[in-house]
Amino acid sequence: MNIHNTAKRQGFVTMRGSMNRTLYPAKAVSLGLFTTQLVATVFIYLSNIDLYHKLQAVQSAGYLAVPNEHIWPSLQGAASAFYGALFFTFTAGAGLSALTLALTWIWDRLLARHKAALVLLLIIWGAGLFLVNLNGLDPMGAGFVLLVPPVVFWAARRWMPTKEDERGGVWRRNLAFLLPLAVIAIVWFPQNDRFLFIDIRDNILLSSQTGRALNDFYYRYTLYPAQAFKSLTQKTIKTCRLPELETYWMSRALEKAVLKYDYLPLVGDRIVDLDIALDGDNLLLKQNQDLIVIAKFDTFLSDPARFLNEFSRRTDIHSPLRRLTYFSLLTGMPLTIYILFFTLFDYLAALFLKPGQASLIAAMACLALGLSLLLPLYLGRNTAHDGRTVEELLASPAWQSRVASLRLIERRALEIASFPDYRKLTASDNVQERYWLAGALSVSRNSDTYADILVLLEDPQPNVVCAALRALGLRQNTEAIPVILERINSSRHWYVQWYAYRALKDLGWRQKKSE
């Protein structure tokens, strides 16, 4: 009996060690993602509430509020904050979690948990806190860096199997994890250019039902987190308070100067983004009673963009967090997804195979998945470089070729009306074709093509509607202003309203108080 119980205990210990070896990376990273999600949800919710009150004040003052009242209920709810927080979770959170996991593994395996090395990790953590607050205290960025690395470090240290548990084949399993990752990184790296995310959307996301659902989710909720860490220059609507000036023309000139850059003057004691005071001949640009920029009155009027951009730069506490987020989008998110998938495949294979064999199966599965995602991207990109003319590409039975022709028309500013077959694409079942058709129409100077943009403006897919609005702005036809204003007031999609507002600005439209 004792022998039997001992054998059972040894078997349980062996199984637990195997599970720890297999699952601990995903468990540690998932805990880091969960922590990021909690922090981001809180700060996005607070940002949403602040925006809601700002929009109320803007509308009460007689200005056009973007987003419109259809979006306001979502600003007051927790759902949009939670869904928007996923953006930070899978960018900044993923980057911090993956980096911390890697440093913890190095400290444990290569540095034998030496105390001096632990001090070095603490220095790196402190440097991260310093850098994220380099432009001033950023509560959200500080929350990420302050909480996520310690949580991941604790989890990885607690669940990481001992060297005894990994005795035999440890380096083989590590190579099984690292080699596919290196191969995937090498083959994907040449694709990294300014069109990468657009081509991923076109050739991977919009080419499947699941991908389209992810794309729609992204465009529905991405502006909530974006609003939380944009600089003032990047925000659609800003508020300001203007001083009382001696003459009407001075007051009017200053008001026109700030309205041009979407700083909307409010009255009362409400907190505003920019508070302008007058001191002799100087304008004092303040935020929360802190003096940020000083400008001569006449000099400010001659070049308001210079001073407003400087004010935005000096008050931009989120710039380090944006850099962290972008870097994590390119590296941390793919690495975290790889860790999660490798762990899943390794765990499932370990139910039937020995540890070394399971890791090999997981490596092959991850490599196949990474290359399979690259294939449609590679094929879609190379269609535009196969030597065919625009006419030949436009007449092709493959949608990738037709999209390539539309992209060439836009890039070369060709007149799309010269290719009569283009009109059938307005009714295409392919989202990518309708999207890039709007791009090609944006460079057209033929008045007959204006009606085609209006058709695309009624498209059920938000990406296409946004592209059509962009086209209206680029064509510089001011007759489109009433159409765009109507779309802002009626749309229930924040991204569509954002593109509509940008189109208005391209057409020279400026905010003014309604009667």
Short mmCIF file of C-alpha atoms in Angstrom, two decimals:
data_model
loop_
_atom_site.label_atom_id
_atom_site.label_comp_id
_atom_site.label_asym_id
_atom_site.label_seq_id
_atom_site.Cartn_x
_atom_site.Cartn_y
_atom_site.Cartn_z
CA MET A 1 0.00 0.00 0.00
CA ASN A 2 2.77 2.41 0.93
CA ILE A 3 4.57 1.61 -2.28
CA HIS A 4 1.37 2.20 -4.23
CA ASN A 5 0.71 5.57 -2.51
CA THR A 6 4.31 6.63 -3.01
CA ALA A 7 4.04 5.84 -6.70
CA LYS A 8 0.84 7.84 -6.96
CA ARG A 9 2.42 10.82 -5.22
CA GLN A 10 5.45 10.64 -7.49
CA GLY A 11 3.17 10.45 -10.50
CA PHE A 12 1.19 13.47 -9.27
CA VAL A 13 4.38 15.45 -8.66
CA THR A 14 5.64 14.54 -12.12
CA MET A 15 2.36 15.62 -13.71
CA ARG A 16 2.28 18.86 -11.74
CA GLY A 17 5.87 19.62 -12.75
CA SER A 18 4.98 18.93 -16.37
CA MET A 19 1.95 21.22 -16.17
CA ASN A 20 4.02 23.97 -14.52
CA ARG A 21 6.66 23.67 -17.22
CA THR A 22 3.97 23.86 -19.90
CA LEU A 23 1.54 26.41 -18.51
CA TYR A 24 3.55 28.87 -16.45
CA PRO A 25 4.43 31.30 -19.33
CA ALA A 26 0.79 31.67 -20.34
CA LYS A 27 -0.38 31.93 -16.73
CA ALA A 28 2.15 34.64 -15.90
CA VAL A 29 1.48 36.63 -19.08
CA SER A 30 -2.29 36.28 -18.66
CA LEU A 31 -2.05 37.69 -15.16
CA GLY A 32 -0.14 40.67 -16.55
CA LEU A 33 -2.80 41.18 -19.22
CA PHE A 34 -5.54 40.97 -16.59
CA THR A 35 -3.79 43.61 -14.48
CA THR A 36 -3.44 45.91 -17.48
CA GLN A 37 -7.10 45.43 -18.32
CA LEU A 38 -8.16 46.52 -14.82
CA VAL A 39 -5.97 49.63 -14.81
CA ALA A 40 -6.88 50.64 -18.36
CA THR A 41 -10.62 50.17 -17.79
CA VAL A 42 -10.55 52.56 -14.83
CA PHE A 43 -8.64 55.29 -16.66
CA ILE A 44 -10.62 55.00 -19.90
CA TYR A 45 -13.85 55.20 -17.91
CA LEU A 46 -12.63 58.41 -16.25
CA SER A 47 -11.53 59.75 -19.64
CA ASN A 48 -14.96 58.93 -21.11
CA ILE A 49 -16.76 60.75 -18.31
CA ASP A 50 -14.53 63.79 -18.75
CA LEU A 51 -15.21 63.77 -22.50
CA TYR A 52 -18.94 63.45 -21.90
CA HIS A 53 -19.01 66.58 -19.75
CA LYS A 54 -16.79 68.42 -22.24
CA LEU A 55 -19.13 67.57 -25.12
CA GLN A 56 -22.13 68.74 -23.13
CA ALA A 57 -20.42 72.07 -22.50
CA VAL A 58 -19.39 72.39 -26.15
CA GLN A 59 -22.91 71.73 -27.41
CA SER A 60 -24.44 74.08 -24.83
CA ALA A 61 -22.07 76.79 -26.07
CA GLY A 62 -23.47 76.35 -29.59
CA TYR A 63 -20.65 74.40 -31.23
CA LEU A 64 -20.68 71.12 -33.13
CA ALA A 65 -19.86 68.27 -30.72
CA VAL A 66 -17.96 65.24 -32.01
CA PRO A 67 -18.81 62.53 -31.17
CA ASN A 68 -22.50 63.34 -31.28
CA GLU A 69 -25.27 62.56 -28.80
CA HIS A 70 -25.70 59.04 -30.16
CA ILE A 71 -22.31 58.16 -28.63
CA TRP A 72 -22.81 59.92 -25.30
CA PRO A 73 -24.61 57.04 -23.53
CA SER A 74 -21.64 54.77 -24.20
CA LEU A 75 -19.31 57.36 -22.63
CA GLN A 76 -21.23 56.99 -19.38
CA GLY A 77 -21.21 53.19 -19.34
CA ALA A 78 -18.58 50.69 -18.28
CA ALA A 79 -18.82 48.49 -21.38
CA SER A 80 -17.06 50.88 -23.75
CA ALA A 81 -14.31 51.45 -21.17
CA PHE A 82 -13.80 47.70 -20.78
CA TYR A 83 -13.78 46.99 -24.51
CA GLY A 84 -11.57 49.98 -25.20
CA ALA A 85 -9.13 48.81 -22.51
CA LEU A 86 -8.43 45.70 -24.59
CA PHE A 87 -6.38 47.96 -26.87
CA PHE A 88 -3.96 48.76 -24.05
CA THR A 89 -4.09 45.19 -22.73
CA PHE A 90 -2.82 43.71 -25.98
CA THR A 91 -0.29 46.46 -26.70
CA ALA A 92 1.35 48.07 -23.66
CA GLY A 93 0.22 45.26 -21.35
CA ALA A 94 1.45 42.57 -23.71
CA GLY A 95 4.79 44.31 -24.16
CA LEU A 96 5.40 44.77 -20.44
CA SER A 97 4.27 41.21 -19.65
CA ALA A 98 6.44 39.57 -22.30
CA LEU A 99 9.49 41.65 -21.36
CA THR A 100 9.08 40.89 -17.66
CA LEU A 101 8.65 37.17 -18.34
CA ALA A 102 11.84 37.14 -20.41
CA LEU A 103 13.83 39.02 -17.75
CA THR A 104 12.51 36.73 -15.02
CA TRP A 105 13.56 33.65 -16.98
CA ILE A 106 17.06 35.12 -17.53
CA TRP A 107 17.35 35.95 -13.81
CA ASP A 108 16.24 32.46 -12.79
CA ARG A 109 17.95 30.26 -15.38
CA LEU A 110 21.02 32.14 -16.53
CA LEU A 111 21.82 34.23 -13.45
CA ALA A 112 20.79 31.63 -10.84
CA ARG A 113 18.59 34.14 -8.98
CA HIS A 114 21.64 36.13 -7.89
CA LYS A 115 20.78 39.05 -5.60
CA ALA A 116 22.93 41.49 -7.56
CA ALA A 117 21.01 40.58 -10.71
CA LEU A 118 17.75 41.18 -8.86
CA VAL A 119 18.97 44.68 -8.04
CA LEU A 120 19.60 45.20 -11.75
CA LEU A 121 16.01 44.17 -12.50
CA LEU A 122 14.79 46.67 -9.92
CA ILE A 123 16.89 49.37 -11.60
CA ILE A 124 15.34 48.50 -14.99
CA TRP A 125 11.88 48.69 -13.44
CA GLY A 126 12.67 52.06 -11.86
CA ALA A 127 14.02 53.35 -15.17
CA GLY A 128 10.78 52.29 -16.84
CA LEU A 129 8.78 54.25 -14.26
CA PHE A 130 10.98 57.27 -14.82
CA LEU A 131 10.71 57.12 -18.61
CA VAL A 132 6.93 56.72 -18.73
CA ASN A 133 6.62 59.86 -16.58
CA LEU A 134 9.36 61.76 -18.41
CA ASN A 135 6.99 64.51 -19.60
CA GLY A 136 5.10 64.75 -16.29
CA LEU A 137 3.15 62.34 -14.14
CA ASP A 138 1.08 60.05 -16.37
CA PRO A 139 -1.25 58.15 -14.00
CA MET A 140 -2.28 55.53 -16.55
CA GLY A 141 1.23 54.84 -17.86
CA ALA A 142 2.60 54.83 -14.33
CA GLY A 143 -0.12 52.40 -13.31
CA PHE A 144 0.87 50.00 -16.08
CA VAL A 145 4.59 50.08 -15.28
CA LEU A 146 4.08 50.12 -11.52
CA LEU A 147 1.76 47.09 -11.36
CA VAL A 148 2.24 44.83 -14.38
CA PRO A 149 5.95 43.90 -14.06
CA PRO A 150 5.76 42.98 -10.34
CA VAL A 151 2.65 40.85 -10.95
CA VAL A 152 4.23 38.98 -13.85
CA PHE A 153 7.53 38.59 -11.98
CA TRP A 154 5.76 37.16 -8.92
CA ALA A 155 3.67 34.76 -11.02
CA ALA A 156 6.58 33.56 -13.16
CA ARG A 157 8.81 33.10 -10.13
CA ARG A 158 6.07 31.19 -8.29
CA TRP A 159 4.99 28.92 -11.14
CA MET A 160 8.26 28.48 -13.01
CA PRO A 161 9.36 24.85 -12.69
CA THR A 162 12.62 24.12 -10.91
CA LYS A 163 15.67 22.93 -12.78
CA GLU A 164 15.01 19.48 -11.33
CA ASP A 165 11.51 19.48 -12.88
CA GLU A 166 13.04 20.38 -16.23
CA ARG A 167 15.91 17.94 -15.94
CA GLY A 168 16.63 16.37 -19.30
CA GLY A 169 15.90 18.03 -22.61
CA VAL A 170 15.53 21.55 -21.22
CA TRP A 171 17.62 23.16 -23.93
CA ARG A 172 15.85 21.12 -26.58
CA ARG A 173 12.51 22.46 -25.35
CA ASN A 174 13.88 26.01 -25.22
CA LEU A 175 15.09 25.70 -28.78
CA ALA A 176 11.69 24.37 -29.78
CA PHE A 177 10.21 27.58 -28.40
CA LEU A 178 12.79 30.02 -29.77
CA LEU A 179 13.57 28.71 -33.26
CA PRO A 180 10.05 29.04 -34.74
CA LEU A 181 9.80 32.47 -33.14
CA ALA A 182 13.07 33.50 -34.81
CA VAL A 183 11.97 32.13 -38.19
CA ILE A 184 8.59 33.88 -38.01
CA ALA A 185 10.28 37.16 -37.05
CA ILE A 186 12.75 36.87 -39.93
CA VAL A 187 10.14 36.15 -42.60
CA TRP A 188 7.74 38.80 -41.30
CA PHE A 189 10.32 41.56 -40.85
CA PRO A 190 10.56 42.52 -44.57
CA GLN A 191 6.81 43.19 -44.52
CA ASN A 192 7.19 45.89 -41.86
CA ASP A 193 6.51 49.18 -43.63
CA ARG A 194 3.95 51.97 -43.44
CA PHE A 195 1.34 49.85 -45.24
CA LEU A 196 1.68 46.83 -42.93
CA PHE A 197 -1.45 47.35 -40.84
CA ILE A 198 -3.56 48.31 -43.86
CA ASP A 199 -2.43 45.20 -45.74
CA ILE A 200 -3.06 42.99 -42.70
CA ARG A 201 -6.57 44.42 -42.55
CA ASP A 202 -7.18 43.89 -46.28
CA ASN A 203 -5.60 40.48 -46.79
CA ILE A 204 -6.16 38.80 -43.43
CA LEU A 205 -8.90 40.46 -41.37
CA LEU A 206 -11.39 41.49 -44.07
CA SER A 207 -10.94 38.17 -45.89
CA SER A 208 -12.78 36.08 -43.29
CA GLN A 209 -15.91 36.37 -41.20
CA THR A 210 -13.95 36.17 -37.94
CA GLY A 211 -11.46 38.75 -39.18
CA ARG A 212 -14.24 41.13 -40.21
CA ALA A 213 -15.75 40.82 -36.74
CA LEU A 214 -12.37 41.72 -35.18
CA ASN A 215 -11.97 44.62 -37.60
CA ASP A 216 -15.43 45.99 -36.80
CA PHE A 217 -14.78 45.60 -33.06
CA TYR A 218 -11.52 47.53 -33.38
CA TYR A 219 -13.06 50.43 -35.28
CA ARG A 220 -16.05 50.62 -32.95
CA TYR A 221 -14.05 50.83 -29.74
CA THR A 222 -10.56 52.09 -30.61
CA LEU A 223 -11.31 55.80 -30.20
CA TYR A 224 -12.19 55.39 -26.52
CA PRO A 225 -8.62 54.40 -25.54
CA ALA A 226 -7.15 56.74 -28.17
CA GLN A 227 -8.96 59.69 -26.58
CA ALA A 228 -7.46 58.77 -23.20
CA PHE A 229 -3.84 59.33 -24.29
CA LYS A 230 -3.86 61.68 -27.26
CA SER A 231 -2.06 64.99 -27.16
CA LEU A 232 -4.18 68.13 -27.50
CA THR A 233 -3.12 68.59 -31.11
CA GLN A 234 -4.36 65.09 -31.91
CA LYS A 235 -7.77 65.52 -30.28
CA THR A 236 -10.78 66.46 -32.37
CA ILE A 237 -12.33 68.90 -29.91
CA LYS A 238 -10.48 71.09 -27.43
CA THR A 239 -11.85 73.71 -25.06
CA CYS A 240 -10.41 77.03 -24.01
CA ARG A 241 -11.19 80.17 -22.02
CA LEU A 242 -10.38 83.57 -23.52
CA PRO A 243 -9.61 86.81 -21.68
CA GLU A 244 -11.73 89.94 -21.88
CA LEU A 245 -10.06 92.31 -24.33
CA GLU A 246 -10.41 96.06 -24.82
CA THR A 247 -11.86 96.05 -28.33
CA TYR A 248 -14.23 93.86 -30.27
CA TRP A 249 -11.81 93.32 -33.14
CA MET A 250 -9.12 92.03 -30.78
CA SER A 251 -11.56 89.61 -29.15
CA ARG A 252 -12.85 88.48 -32.52
CA ALA A 253 -9.34 88.02 -33.95
CA LEU A 254 -8.26 85.89 -30.99
CA GLU A 255 -11.44 83.83 -31.14
CA LYS A 256 -10.99 83.14 -34.87
CA ALA A 257 -7.37 82.15 -34.28
CA VAL A 258 -8.20 79.46 -31.70
CA LEU A 259 -11.34 78.24 -33.50
CA LYS A 260 -9.27 77.50 -36.59
CA TYR A 261 -7.47 74.83 -34.57
CA ASP A 262 -10.62 73.54 -32.83
CA TYR A 263 -10.08 75.20 -29.46
CA LEU A 264 -13.67 76.08 -28.62
CA PRO A 265 -14.12 79.06 -26.25
CA LEU A 266 -16.30 78.38 -23.21
CA VAL A 267 -17.44 80.71 -20.45
CA GLY A 268 -17.75 80.00 -16.76
CA ASP A 269 -15.55 78.22 -14.27
CA ARG A 270 -15.40 74.85 -16.02
CA ILE A 271 -11.95 73.28 -16.35
CA VAL A 272 -10.74 73.75 -19.93
CA ASP A 273 -7.82 72.41 -21.95
CA LEU A 274 -6.35 75.87 -22.55
CA ASP A 275 -6.77 78.95 -20.39
CA ILE A 276 -5.55 82.16 -22.04
CA ALA A 277 -4.90 85.23 -19.89
CA LEU A 278 -3.71 88.70 -20.86
CA ASP A 279 -0.74 90.35 -19.18
CA GLY A 280 0.06 93.67 -20.86
CA ASP A 281 0.92 92.83 -24.46
CA ASN A 282 1.47 89.15 -23.65
CA LEU A 283 -0.88 86.20 -23.86
CA LEU A 284 -0.32 83.67 -21.10
CA LEU A 285 -1.26 80.13 -22.16
CA LYS A 286 -2.07 78.13 -19.03
CA GLN A 287 -3.35 74.72 -18.03
CA ASN A 288 -4.72 74.16 -14.52
CA GLN A 289 -3.25 77.51 -13.45
CA ASP A 290 0.24 76.44 -14.60
CA LEU A 291 1.91 78.83 -17.05
CA ILE A 292 3.00 76.85 -20.12
CA VAL A 293 3.68 79.32 -22.97
CA ILE A 294 4.03 83.11 -23.26
CA ALA A 295 3.39 84.87 -26.58
CA LYS A 296 3.09 88.45 -27.74
CA PHE A 297 -0.49 89.17 -28.80
CA ASP A 298 0.37 90.17 -32.37
CA THR A 299 2.89 87.35 -32.74
CA PHE A 300 0.32 84.80 -31.61
CA LEU A 301 -2.24 86.06 -34.12
CA SER A 302 0.30 85.86 -36.94
CA ASP A 303 1.14 82.21 -36.24
CA PRO A 304 -1.24 80.60 -33.71
CA ALA A 305 -0.32 77.06 -34.80
CA ARG A 306 3.25 77.56 -33.59
CA PHE A 307 2.22 78.45 -30.06
CA LEU A 308 -0.69 76.01 -29.82
CA ASN A 309 1.53 73.16 -30.96
CA GLU A 310 4.13 74.18 -28.42
CA PHE A 311 1.45 74.29 -25.73
CA SER A 312 0.30 70.81 -26.76
CA ARG A 313 3.85 69.47 -26.72
CA ARG A 314 4.62 70.82 -23.26
CA THR A 315 1.38 69.50 -21.76
CA ASP A 316 1.60 66.11 -23.46
CA ILE A 317 2.25 63.74 -20.55
CA HIS A 318 1.23 60.68 -22.59
CA SER A 319 3.94 60.80 -25.25
CA PRO A 320 6.11 58.07 -23.62
CA LEU A 321 3.06 55.84 -23.21
CA ARG A 322 2.18 56.25 -26.89
CA ARG A 323 5.70 55.20 -27.85
CA LEU A 324 5.49 52.20 -25.52
CA THR A 325 2.11 51.28 -27.00
CA TYR A 326 3.31 51.50 -30.59
CA PHE A 327 6.48 49.53 -29.89
CA SER A 328 4.43 46.90 -28.06
CA LEU A 329 1.99 46.72 -30.97
CA LEU A 330 4.88 45.73 -33.25
CA THR A 331 6.68 43.40 -30.84
CA GLY A 332 4.94 42.74 -27.52
CA MET A 333 1.55 41.78 -28.94
CA PRO A 334 2.90 39.27 -31.52
CA LEU A 335 5.25 37.79 -28.90
CA THR A 336 2.46 37.44 -26.34
CA ILE A 337 0.17 35.80 -28.88
CA TYR A 338 3.00 33.42 -29.76
CA ILE A 339 3.53 32.56 -26.06
CA LEU A 340 -0.17 31.85 -25.57
CA PHE A 341 -0.48 29.67 -28.67
CA PHE A 342 2.77 27.80 -28.03
CA THR A 343 1.68 27.09 -24.47
CA LEU A 344 -1.72 25.88 -25.63
CA PHE A 345 -0.28 23.55 -28.29
CA ASP A 346 2.42 22.32 -25.91
CA TYR A 347 -0.12 21.58 -23.17
CA LEU A 348 -2.48 19.70 -25.47
CA ALA A 349 0.33 17.66 -27.04
CA ALA A 350 1.77 16.84 -23.59
CA LEU A 351 -1.45 15.01 -22.75
CA PHE A 352 -0.44 12.30 -25.22
CA LEU A 353 3.32 12.68 -25.81
CA LYS A 354 6.54 13.05 -23.89
CA PRO A 355 7.58 16.64 -23.02
CA GLY A 356 10.24 16.92 -25.71
CA GLN A 357 7.91 15.56 -28.38
CA ALA A 358 5.09 17.84 -27.23
CA SER A 359 7.32 20.92 -27.51
CA LEU A 360 8.35 19.87 -31.02
CA ILE A 361 4.70 19.55 -32.07
CA ALA A 362 3.94 22.96 -30.54
CA ALA A 363 6.88 24.48 -32.41
CA MET A 364 5.71 23.04 -35.73
CA ALA A 365 2.14 24.19 -35.13
CA CYS A 366 3.22 27.77 -34.28
CA LEU A 367 5.54 27.92 -37.28
CA ALA A 368 2.77 26.72 -39.58
CA LEU A 369 0.34 29.27 -38.12
CA GLY A 370 2.81 32.15 -38.48
CA LEU A 371 3.63 31.27 -42.10
CA SER A 372 -0.03 30.68 -43.00
CA LEU A 373 -0.88 34.21 -41.87
CA LEU A 374 2.00 35.60 -43.92
CA LEU A 375 0.95 33.86 -47.15
CA PRO A 376 -2.19 35.93 -47.97
CA LEU A 377 -0.35 39.11 -47.00
CA TYR A 378 2.59 38.23 -49.26
CA LEU A 379 0.36 37.27 -52.19
CA GLY A 380 -1.77 40.38 -51.82
CA ARG A 381 1.24 42.66 -51.74
CA ASN A 382 3.00 41.12 -54.71
CA THR A 383 -0.06 41.29 -56.94
CA ALA A 384 0.64 45.00 -57.45
CA HIS A 385 4.14 44.28 -58.78
CA ASP A 386 3.46 41.64 -61.42
CA GLY A 387 3.96 43.93 -64.45
CA ARG A 388 0.34 44.20 -65.64
CA THR A 389 -1.21 47.52 -66.63
CA VAL A 390 -3.94 49.23 -64.62
CA GLU A 391 -6.53 48.16 -67.21
CA GLU A 392 -5.42 44.52 -67.00
CA LEU A 393 -5.45 44.53 -63.21
CA LEU A 394 -8.89 46.16 -63.10
CA ALA A 395 -10.31 43.47 -65.42
CA SER A 396 -8.79 40.59 -63.44
CA PRO A 397 -11.07 37.96 -61.86
CA ALA A 398 -9.01 38.15 -58.64
CA TRP A 399 -10.07 40.84 -56.17
CA GLN A 400 -6.45 41.32 -55.07
CA SER A 401 -5.57 42.44 -58.60
CA ARG A 402 -8.52 44.78 -58.82
CA VAL A 403 -7.58 46.33 -55.47
CA ALA A 404 -3.99 46.69 -56.72
CA SER A 405 -5.30 48.63 -59.74
CA LEU A 406 -7.33 50.97 -57.53
CA ARG A 407 -4.32 51.60 -55.30
CA LEU A 408 -2.21 52.41 -58.37
CA ILE A 409 -4.86 54.83 -59.62
CA GLU A 410 -4.83 56.67 -56.30
CA ARG A 411 -1.05 56.65 -55.92
CA ARG A 412 -0.47 57.93 -59.48
CA ALA A 413 -3.46 60.33 -59.35
CA LEU A 414 -4.95 58.81 -62.50
CA GLU A 415 -8.45 59.73 -63.60
CA ILE A 416 -10.64 56.76 -62.72
CA ALA A 417 -13.35 57.94 -65.12
CA SER A 418 -10.98 56.81 -67.88
CA PHE A 419 -11.67 53.23 -66.84
CA PRO A 420 -15.45 52.82 -67.29
CA ASP A 421 -15.51 49.33 -65.74
CA TYR A 422 -14.83 50.81 -62.32
CA ARG A 423 -18.53 51.56 -61.61
CA LYS A 424 -19.45 47.92 -61.13
CA LEU A 425 -17.13 47.89 -58.10
CA THR A 426 -19.52 50.13 -56.14
CA ALA A 427 -21.74 47.06 -55.78
CA SER A 428 -18.91 44.60 -55.14
CA ASP A 429 -19.36 42.03 -52.38
CA ASN A 430 -15.73 42.64 -51.46
CA VAL A 431 -15.19 45.29 -48.76
CA GLN A 432 -11.61 45.89 -49.84
CA GLU A 433 -12.66 46.81 -53.37
CA ARG A 434 -15.27 49.33 -52.21
CA TYR A 435 -12.79 50.83 -49.74
CA TRP A 436 -10.03 51.35 -52.31
CA LEU A 437 -12.54 52.52 -54.91
CA ALA A 438 -13.24 55.45 -52.59
CA GLY A 439 -9.51 56.11 -52.49
CA ALA A 440 -9.30 56.13 -56.27
CA LEU A 441 -12.31 58.48 -56.46
CA SER A 442 -10.57 60.89 -54.09
CA VAL A 443 -8.10 61.91 -56.82
CA SER A 444 -10.72 62.18 -59.56
CA ARG A 445 -11.53 65.60 -60.97
CA ASN A 446 -14.44 64.41 -63.09
CA SER A 447 -17.70 65.78 -61.69
CA ASP A 448 -19.58 62.64 -62.76
CA THR A 449 -17.68 60.57 -60.20
CA TYR A 450 -19.07 62.61 -57.29
CA ALA A 451 -22.26 60.52 -57.38
CA ASP A 452 -20.21 57.35 -56.92
CA ILE A 453 -18.79 58.69 -53.66
CA LEU A 454 -22.31 59.42 -52.43
CA VAL A 455 -23.21 55.79 -53.16
CA LEU A 456 -20.24 54.60 -51.08
CA LEU A 457 -21.28 57.02 -48.33
CA GLU A 458 -24.32 54.78 -47.75
CA ASP A 459 -22.23 51.62 -47.52
CA PRO A 460 -23.01 49.32 -44.55
CA GLN A 461 -19.29 48.88 -43.79
CA PRO A 462 -17.78 51.72 -41.68
CA ASN A 463 -14.35 51.42 -43.31
CA VAL A 464 -15.89 52.19 -46.70
CA VAL A 465 -17.90 55.12 -45.35
CA CYS A 466 -14.76 56.56 -43.75
CA ALA A 467 -12.88 56.25 -47.04
CA ALA A 468 -15.74 57.98 -48.87
CA LEU A 469 -15.70 60.85 -46.36
CA ARG A 470 -11.96 61.18 -46.78
CA ALA A 471 -12.48 61.34 -50.55
CA LEU A 472 -15.01 64.17 -50.17
CA GLY A 473 -12.45 66.17 -48.22
CA LEU A 474 -9.60 65.56 -50.64
CA ARG A 475 -11.65 66.53 -53.71
CA GLN A 476 -11.98 70.09 -52.30
CA ASN A 477 -15.62 70.39 -53.33
CA THR A 478 -17.24 72.64 -50.73
CA GLU A 479 -20.70 71.58 -51.93
CA ALA A 480 -20.11 68.42 -49.92
CA ILE A 481 -20.07 70.30 -46.58
CA PRO A 482 -23.85 69.97 -45.92
CA VAL A 483 -23.67 66.26 -46.76
CA ILE A 484 -20.80 65.72 -44.33
CA LEU A 485 -22.48 67.74 -41.56
CA GLU A 486 -25.60 65.66 -41.93
CA ARG A 487 -23.51 62.51 -41.63
CA ILE A 488 -21.89 63.77 -38.41
CA ASN A 489 -25.28 64.51 -36.88
CA SER A 490 -26.91 61.23 -37.91
CA SER A 491 -24.12 58.67 -37.61
CA ARG A 492 -24.01 56.27 -34.68
CA HIS A 493 -20.39 55.33 -35.32
CA TRP A 494 -17.68 57.46 -33.67
CA TYR A 495 -15.03 56.56 -36.25
CA VAL A 496 -17.31 57.70 -39.08
CA GLN A 497 -17.93 61.02 -37.30
CA TRP A 498 -14.18 61.46 -36.78
CA TYR A 499 -13.48 61.00 -40.49
CA ALA A 500 -16.37 63.31 -41.35
CA TYR A 501 -14.95 66.05 -39.13
CA ARG A 502 -11.52 65.68 -40.73
CA ALA A 503 -13.15 65.98 -44.16
CA LEU A 504 -14.84 69.21 -43.07
CA LYS A 505 -11.50 70.61 -41.98
CA ASP A 506 -9.93 69.63 -45.32
CA LEU A 507 -12.67 71.65 -47.02
CA GLY A 508 -11.85 74.74 -44.99
CA TRP A 509 -14.87 74.51 -42.68
CA ARG A 510 -14.48 76.10 -39.24
CA GLN A 511 -16.41 75.79 -36.01
CA LYS A 512 -18.80 78.63 -35.20
CA LYS A 513 -21.57 79.15 -32.68
CA SER A 514 -25.06 78.32 -33.82
CA GLU A 515 -27.74 80.89 -33.21
#
